Amino acid sequence: MRKVSVTEQEAGRRALREALVAACADAGASVAMLYLPDPDPTRRVLHLTLVSGLSREFAAPWSRVGLDDPVPVADAVREGRPVWLAGQEAVARRYPRLGLVLPYDFALAATPLGAHGTAPTGAGLVLLWPGAHGPDLEDAERKALEAGRGRLTRILVRASGDGCPILPAARPVLVRPLPPPTPGPAEAAAAMAFVRRLPGASCALDLNGTITFITPEAADLLGTPVSDLLGSLPWEALPWMDTPTIENHYRAAAMSRLPRSFTTPRPGGEPVRFDLYPDNTGISVRITAAGDLAVSPEPFPPGAPGEPAPSRATALYPLMLLAATLTEAAHARDVVEKAADQIVPSLGAHAMALLAEEDGRLRIVGHRGYTAAHMADLDGTPVRADSATTHIMRTAAPLFYGDRDEFLGAHPDAVIEGGMEAWAFLPLIASNRTVGLLILAYSHPHVFAPGERAVLTSIAGLIAQALDRARLYDSTHQLAHSLQTGLLPRVLPRVPRLDVAARYLPAARGLDIGGDFYDLIRIDDTHAAAAIGDVQGHNVNAAALMGQVRTAVHAGAGAPPAEVLARTNRLVTDLEPGLFTSCLYVHIDLAGHTAQLASAGHPPPLLRHARGATDLLSPPPGLLLGIDPEAAYTAVEVPFGPGDLLALYTDGLVETPGRDIEEAITDVARRIDAAPAARPLGALADELVEHAPGGAPRTDDIALLLLRATSPKKNGV
């Protein structure tokens, strides 16, 4: 791919901006968001590149979305289908995290961008409508959405075809909606005269909540000069309005585009009533004295001296979103990714790193915004060394450095990565112990006011709990995986005139340890035995029984198949594990070109003949092992000559809720049938496992054993 110039990128993004604004206006939507895929195809991430009708603060927490996250645009792009949410109830029901953080009334449509007959672009479009929208899209809205989707798709496809694909922006670019007609001087003067004649007081907010216009009457009612209010956020300019409740009213109006009213007390005066009237350009506010209207008493927060602290309400939303997000983090790497997705854009940070102590040294758990080289230098630092990071681990006291001079004054030998100008070093404390360290770096000098320090400390506490839990999960998961794989054969034996391929995939849920197993036993140069089985359950007991069953089968190899299963059944019954086991045992005579099979309730194997047809074998099913010690088993003999292929598998390969198992087995047989006779068994095994119908996450183990007889001249493995 040729190098793309900045001019080409800007031209492409300009075309996307125009198409996005037009799509939003034509569909009558209030908000439009365009997501582009990460340039690295191995990273399953969507980046919010363009946003219209929404403030940067609202957009920041959603600026980076994983393709597997429970978010509408991720589902739309991943599954290649549109997602429609008709209102607040639908959002809360289908996407609880989104409903928790944005409990407002709006309708949403998310759709992937792609053209019929072409590969999908990996991009996604999201449109929001006001809360008064009906339960379904109207025909005109649906046509406008499809037209906008097509136009955006064509721009992306054309740019990619020209060798200059449009890349996601480093941070979301705010695109202004189509403006209303600009009034002439006379009309503007008449509008101002109209406002002045109205009783009461008025002001206007932009979509970010900033006061863009206020009448002197409103300033008098609020008790603050006009000059102090213009260009500020109400809950920052007026300490008595710094409550989550008041900002939540603004957020609700901005997201739903519906009128909203509330009354709140003010220090030393009567309550004040605010009536909010939003549209796509901002919010008009009527302010009136509420007289003796009853209001719920709220304590007035004292004004913090010195530098103004960030709004308590503003700080609440990153905390809520982070708390909701971290509940879905199972592994330590998930904690890093989800925390970075939320706090880096929400708090205006430039970079983040998570470290943990291992054997007296600091180890990098993950990072965002730092270079790999800088993190490599930090990785392995002894905890006893003298640095800001190790100081945190020893004292559990946070450190804040507002600029480079302050940092170097405290740590003269510190190596600073380019572009970093301010830092927060925060201990991660869980169960009254320091489990790690969070570093936040800023690209400009930063004043850490007391309120912000409290917020950052709270965020570190949330991350600490999630990281401690995730690292325990990772350790336990690794132990379970080691136990599981340790009970399976590391290497299958080489058997003359027999090609073999085996695959095992554990269930992808929790810490479950499965009981699926397979084995190949070389008896002599012309005889071999194969076995496959599935112990009931997913736990340590199932894995332990699996090992005992495999050992028993291995010990009995060479005896007739029915006898091998009968002996193994008596052993399993004597153990009284409370678990049952299916098993299929095959005795292969390579010189006589036959195979004898006996089954203990196991899924039937498939046999593809050298001539090309694939049959479903049906040995008598027999009773599961471990139920009746006197159970008898019956063997059947089938031809197994050069070129014949036998497929043994567990039910994880063919069984999924809602699908007929016979249909799934037929699908496997069809794939085996279609494979070229000379295709390597390993490649065929990979294909069969890849197309297993279990979905994601997989809820059952998969074991697969493929056996193909060859001519005496070939000795494959």
mmCIF file with all atom_site columns, N, CA, C and O in Angstrom, residues 39-55:
data_model
loop_
_atom_site.group_PDB
_atom_site.id
_atom_site.type_symbol
_atom_site.label_atom_id
_atom_site.label_alt_id
_atom_site.label_comp_id
_atom_site.label_asym_id
_atom_site.label_entity_id
_atom_site.label_seq_id
_atom_site.pdbx_PDB_ins_code
_atom_site.Cartn_x
_atom_site.Cartn_y
_atom_site.Cartn_z
_atom_site.occupancy
_atom_site.B_iso_or_equiv
_atom_site.pdbx_formal_charge
_atom_site.auth_seq_id
_atom_site.auth_comp_id
_atom_site.auth_asym_id
_atom_site.auth_atom_id
_atom_site.pdbx_PDB_model_num
ATOM 1  N N  . PRO A 1 39 ? -6.642  0.448  11.816 1.00 0.00 ? 39 PRO A N  1
ATOM 2  C CA . PRO A 1 39 ? -5.833  0.111  10.630 1.00 0.00 ? 39 PRO A CA 1
ATOM 3  C C  . PRO A 1 39 ? -5.188  -1.265 10.722 1.00 0.00 ? 39 PRO A C  1
ATOM 4  O O  . PRO A 1 39 ? -4.925  -1.896 9.692  1.00 0.00 ? 39 PRO A O  1
ATOM 5  N N  . ASP A 1 40 ? -4.926  -1.735 11.935 1.00 0.00 ? 40 ASP A N  1
ATOM 6  C CA . ASP A 1 40 ? -4.358  -3.066 12.122 1.00 0.00 ? 40 ASP A CA 1
ATOM 7  C C  . ASP A 1 40 ? -5.493  -4.079 12.153 1.00 0.00 ? 40 ASP A C  1
ATOM 8  O O  . ASP A 1 40 ? -6.286  -4.100 13.106 1.00 0.00 ? 40 ASP A O  1
ATOM 9  N N  . PRO A 1 41 ? -5.618  -4.929 11.137 1.00 0.00 ? 41 PRO A N  1
ATOM 10 C CA . PRO A 1 41 ? -6.768  -5.848 11.085 1.00 0.00 ? 41 PRO A CA 1
ATOM 11 C C  . PRO A 1 41 ? -6.792  -6.861 12.222 1.00 0.00 ? 41 PRO A C  1
ATOM 12 O O  . PRO A 1 41 ? -7.830  -7.461 12.486 1.00 0.00 ? 41 PRO A O  1
ATOM 13 N N  . THR A 1 42 ? -5.657  -7.074 12.898 1.00 0.00 ? 42 THR A N  1
ATOM 14 C CA . THR A 1 42 ? -5.637  -8.027 14.008 1.00 0.00 ? 42 THR A CA 1
ATOM 15 C C  . THR A 1 42 ? -6.259  -7.436 15.272 1.00 0.00 ? 42 THR A C  1
ATOM 16 O O  . THR A 1 42 ? -6.556  -8.164 16.208 1.00 0.00 ? 42 THR A O  1
ATOM 17 N N  . ARG A 1 43 ? -6.437  -6.107 15.291 1.00 0.00 ? 43 ARG A N  1
ATOM 18 C CA . ARG A 1 43 ? -7.044  -5.459 16.445 1.00 0.00 ? 43 ARG A CA 1
ATOM 19 C C  . ARG A 1 43 ? -8.529  -5.255 16.176 1.00 0.00 ? 43 ARG A C  1
ATOM 20 O O  . ARG A 1 43 ? -8.918  -4.541 15.265 1.00 0.00 ? 43 ARG A O  1
ATOM 21 N N  . ARG A 1 44 ? -9.351  -5.930 16.953 1.00 0.00 ? 44 ARG A N  1
ATOM 22 C CA . ARG A 1 44 ? -10.799 -5.898 16.739 1.00 0.00 ? 44 ARG A CA 1
ATOM 23 C C  . ARG A 1 44 ? -11.376 -4.687 17.471 1.00 0.00 ? 44 ARG A C  1
ATOM 24 O O  . ARG A 1 44 ? -12.011 -4.805 18.517 1.00 0.00 ? 44 ARG A O  1
ATOM 25 N N  . VAL A 1 45 ? -11.127 -3.508 16.872 1.00 0.00 ? 45 VAL A N  1
ATOM 26 C CA . VAL A 1 45 ? -11.496 -2.252 17.525 1.00 0.00 ? 45 VAL A CA 1
ATOM 27 C C  . VAL A 1 45 ? -12.130 -1.316 16.506 1.00 0.00 ? 45 VAL A C  1
ATOM 28 O O  . VAL A 1 45 ? -11.707 -1.255 15.343 1.00 0.00 ? 45 VAL A O  1
ATOM 29 N N  . LEU A 1 46 ? -13.146 -0.571 16.941 1.00 0.00 ? 46 LEU A N  1
ATOM 30 C CA . LEU A 1 46 ? -13.761 0.493  16.154 1.00 0.00 ? 46 LEU A CA 1
ATOM 31 C C  . LEU A 1 46 ? -13.441 1.826  16.811 1.00 0.00 ? 46 LEU A C  1
ATOM 32 O O  . LEU A 1 46 ? -13.494 1.951  18.037 1.00 0.00 ? 46 LEU A O  1
ATOM 33 N N  . HIS A 1 47 ? -13.108 2.828  15.991 1.00 0.00 ? 47 HIS A N  1
ATOM 34 C CA . HIS A 1 47 ? -12.772 4.154  16.498 1.00 0.00 ? 47 HIS A CA 1
ATOM 35 C C  . HIS A 1 47 ? -13.836 5.155  16.050 1.00 0.00 ? 47 HIS A C  1
ATOM 36 O O  . HIS A 1 47 ? -14.155 5.247  14.857 1.00 0.00 ? 47 HIS A O  1
ATOM 37 N N  . LEU A 1 48 ? -14.387 5.899  17.001 1.00 0.00 ? 48 LEU A N  1
ATOM 38 C CA . LEU A 1 48 ? -15.329 6.961  16.677 1.00 0.00 ? 48 LEU A CA 1
ATOM 39 C C  . LEU A 1 48 ? -14.547 8.087  16.026 1.00 0.00 ? 48 LEU A C  1
ATOM 40 O O  . LEU A 1 48 ? -13.719 8.737  16.669 1.00 0.00 ? 48 LEU A O  1
ATOM 41 N N  . THR A 1 49 ? -14.795 8.334  14.752 1.00 0.00 ? 49 THR A N  1
ATOM 42 C CA . THR A 1 49 ? -14.024 9.305  13.983 1.00 0.00 ? 49 THR A CA 1
ATOM 43 C C  . THR A 1 49 ? -14.777 10.610 13.780 1.00 0.00 ? 49 THR A C  1
ATOM 44 O O  . THR A 1 49 ? -14.196 11.687 13.874 1.00 0.00 ? 49 THR A O  1
ATOM 45 N N  . LEU A 1 50 ? -16.070 10.536 13.504 1.00 0.00 ? 50 LEU A N  1
ATOM 46 C CA . LEU A 1 50 ? -16.884 11.734 13.291 1.00 0.00 ? 50 LEU A CA 1
ATOM 47 C C  . LEU A 1 50 ? -18.138 11.648 14.154 1.00 0.00 ? 50 LEU A C  1
ATOM 48 O O  . LEU A 1 50 ? -18.753 10.582 14.262 1.00 0.00 ? 50 LEU A O  1
ATOM 49 N N  . VAL A 1 51 ? -18.529 12.785 14.746 1.00 0.00 ? 51 VAL A N  1
ATOM 50 C CA . VAL A 1 51 ? -19.746 12.826 15.545 1.00 0.00 ? 51 VAL A CA 1
ATOM 51 C C  . VAL A 1 51 ? -20.428 14.162 15.324 1.00 0.00 ? 51 VAL A C  1
ATOM 52 O O  . VAL A 1 51 ? -19.787 15.212 15.305 1.00 0.00 ? 51 VAL A O  1
ATOM 53 N N  . SER A 1 52 ? -21.733 14.135 15.124 1.00 0.00 ? 52 SER A N  1
ATOM 54 C CA . SER A 1 52 ? -22.519 15.344 14.902 1.00 0.00 ? 52 SER A CA 1
ATOM 55 C C  . SER A 1 52 ? -23.699 15.358 15.861 1.00 0.00 ? 52 SER A C  1
ATOM 56 O O  . SER A 1 52 ? -24.368 14.337 16.042 1.00 0.00 ? 52 SER A O  1
ATOM 57 N N  . GLY A 1 53 ? -23.947 16.525 16.487 1.00 0.00 ? 53 GLY A N  1
ATOM 58 C CA . GLY A 1 53 ? -25.091 16.664 17.371 1.00 0.00 ? 53 GLY A CA 1
ATOM 59 C C  . GLY A 1 53 ? -24.856 16.192 18.780 1.00 0.00 ? 53 GLY A C  1
ATOM 60 O O  . GLY A 1 53 ? -25.798 16.043 19.557 1.00 0.00 ? 53 GLY A O  1
ATOM 61 N N  . LEU A 1 54 ? -23.588 15.962 19.153 1.00 0.00 ? 54 LEU A N  1
ATOM 62 C CA . LEU A 1 54 ? -23.258 15.454 20.477 1.00 0.00 ? 54 LEU A CA 1
ATOM 63 C C  . LEU A 1 54 ? -22.010 16.163 20.971 1.00 0.00 ? 54 LEU A C  1
ATOM 64 O O  . LEU A 1 54 ? -21.102 16.460 20.191 1.00 0.00 ? 54 LEU A O  1
ATOM 65 N N  . SER A 1 55 ? -21.933 16.433 22.256 1.00 0.00 ? 55 SER A N  1
ATOM 66 C CA . SER A 1 55 ? -20.760 17.110 22.804 1.00 0.00 ? 55 SER A CA 1
ATOM 67 C C  . SER A 1 55 ? -19.583 16.151 22.885 1.00 0.00 ? 55 SER A C  1
ATOM 68 O O  . SER A 1 55 ? -19.746 14.926 22.903 1.00 0.00 ? 55 SER A O  1
#
